[in-house]
Amino acid sequence: MCGVAGIFGIESAERYVAEILFAIQHRGQESCGLSVKMANGDIATYKQMGLVKHVFTSEVFDRFTGVNAIGHVRYPTAGSSDILNSQPHTVPLPDGSTLAFCANGDVVNYAEWREFLEKRKVAFTSNNDGELIARLIAYRMFAEGLAIEAAIESIQRDIEGAFSALLLYRDQLYAFRDPHGFRPFVMGHRTWQGVGEMPSQGTCFASETCAFGIIGAQFVREVKPGEIIRLEPNRPATTVAINGATPRHCIFELIYFSRPDTLTFGEFVYRVRKKIGATLAHYDHDIPSGDDLAVMAVPDSSNFVALGYAAEKEVPFEMGLIRNHYVGRTFISPYQKKRDEGVKQKFNPLPAFFEGKRVVLVDDSIVRGTTLRKIVRMIRGAGAKEIHVRIGSPRVIGPCFYGIDTPTREELIATRMSLQETCVYLSADSLKHIELDDLLRIVARPGDFCTACFSGDYLYVPPSFVKSNAPGC
Ligand code: SF4
């Protein structure tokens, strides 16, 4: 998971890009960067390890300023976490210009295309799949003589995987998406009135709509699966091509990744989560309501699921766990040790709250189970007499090849333990997941979603069924 931001035709574009990245920081906390078309015609890039609020200082904005910019927050889905793998990537071109590129997603056939380019003497500075796409576009343009738009179309044809991508080239910005539209990608519009001037307007792109309100922009529409949008000075945004295929939107975006205040794939995320909670409540006719029943979430991504459960069950939603917001998401940490440390730092039970309570504890998913096990034990230690764990997603039975860190089957608890064994492992009194069929009944267009990590229905499986060494995003 990563996030992208783009601004075209707005003065101080770099500041707006940084604002968007700040709003979608939950999509990646390891590194961030931006590329700006400068007044002298150069495309300049600045990227660092760390959070948006720390990396982008006023000194950075003074040095890197322009009216067109793209940016990225990175979460490494595999492999090394270092500045070389952060985005945007820049490729110096034979015509003296520079191409800057960033994307949210994963290239599944990375090894194949890296070998293709290396055999043709193309040198790499990282092993990030964003750099692969940038260099393949440059190769197609300057070694094979394709126009930039044809080069992008070749990417949509040849690259297997997910990419919601932004590219800066000369005075143009391109926004394009993989044919299946795995990751979210939206376009917005910003209009403003300068003193004594005609109204001005600019275009913006983001991984999530929640970023637009912050910069005073309005959501226009999704970038369509397979669409290529070109922006150039003094012209409206133009759709160059739509090379779409059957949509395969990631349903996990609705369950966990996207912010609840985002409109993703045509669905209000918070509404989907509340309906998931209501569905889970329907499974629980055997849990009677009562003053000793507390419905609560593992905060924050499960809050709306728990709210939906509590409303359906007609019992109050409780906040039994307090989250320290200065610790990052535990699931998003790529290293087990960091995850283990993070749980205790992140959650603390309310004193005297749990004594004698029956608790319905709602979480969004179980991947490895280690975090949830610690939380259940924490609540039990605080005095709860029953703990019923309810999960807002089906069991995760396989890895994701499209930009999410569920790296190997062996690490997934659902491949090692039955549901009952998992319940015992968690030390819970009962454990239920939403059924996949019920989850799909909640969304308007169930056929448009990827459910591969729950169902095993993969569009493409790498030969070895393990991820390549390419760090995603
Ligand atoms: S495999 Fe799972 S996480 Fe990956 S895109 Fe499909 S639904 Fe999303």
mmCIF file of C-alpha atoms in Angstrom, residues 20 54 66 86 119 139 153 175 180 263 319-320 327 355 416:
data_model
loop_
_atom_site.group_PDB
_atom_site.id
_atom_site.type_symbol
_atom_site.label_atom_id
_atom_site.label_comp_id
_atom_site.label_asym_id
_atom_site.label_seq_id
_atom_site.Cartn_x
_atom_site.Cartn_y
_atom_site.Cartn_z
ATOM 1 C CA ILE A 20 -2.627 15.578 -0.047
ATOM 2 C CA HIS A 54 8.874 16.086 9.025
ATOM 3 C CA GLY A 66 6.260 25.153 -9.413
ATOM 4 C CA SER A 86 11.352 5.636 -2.364
ATOM 5 C CA LYS A 119 19.659 -7.367 -21.296
ATOM 6 C CA TYR A 139 13.066 2.745 -23.125
ATOM 7 C CA GLU A 153 -0.294 2.068 -23.341
ATOM 8 C CA ALA A 175 -2.345 10.110 -14.820
ATOM 9 C CA HIS A 180 -8.269 -3.642 -13.661
ATOM 10 C CA LEU A 263 -15.368 7.542 -1.342
ATOM 11 C CA MET A 319 -14.383 2.803 23.838
ATOM 12 C CA GLY A 320 -12.646 0.296 26.070
ATOM 13 C CA VAL A 327 2.489 5.029 17.243
ATOM 14 C CA GLU A 355 -14.392 -6.066 35.197
ATOM 15 C CA ARG A 416 -1.965 -22.837 9.685
#
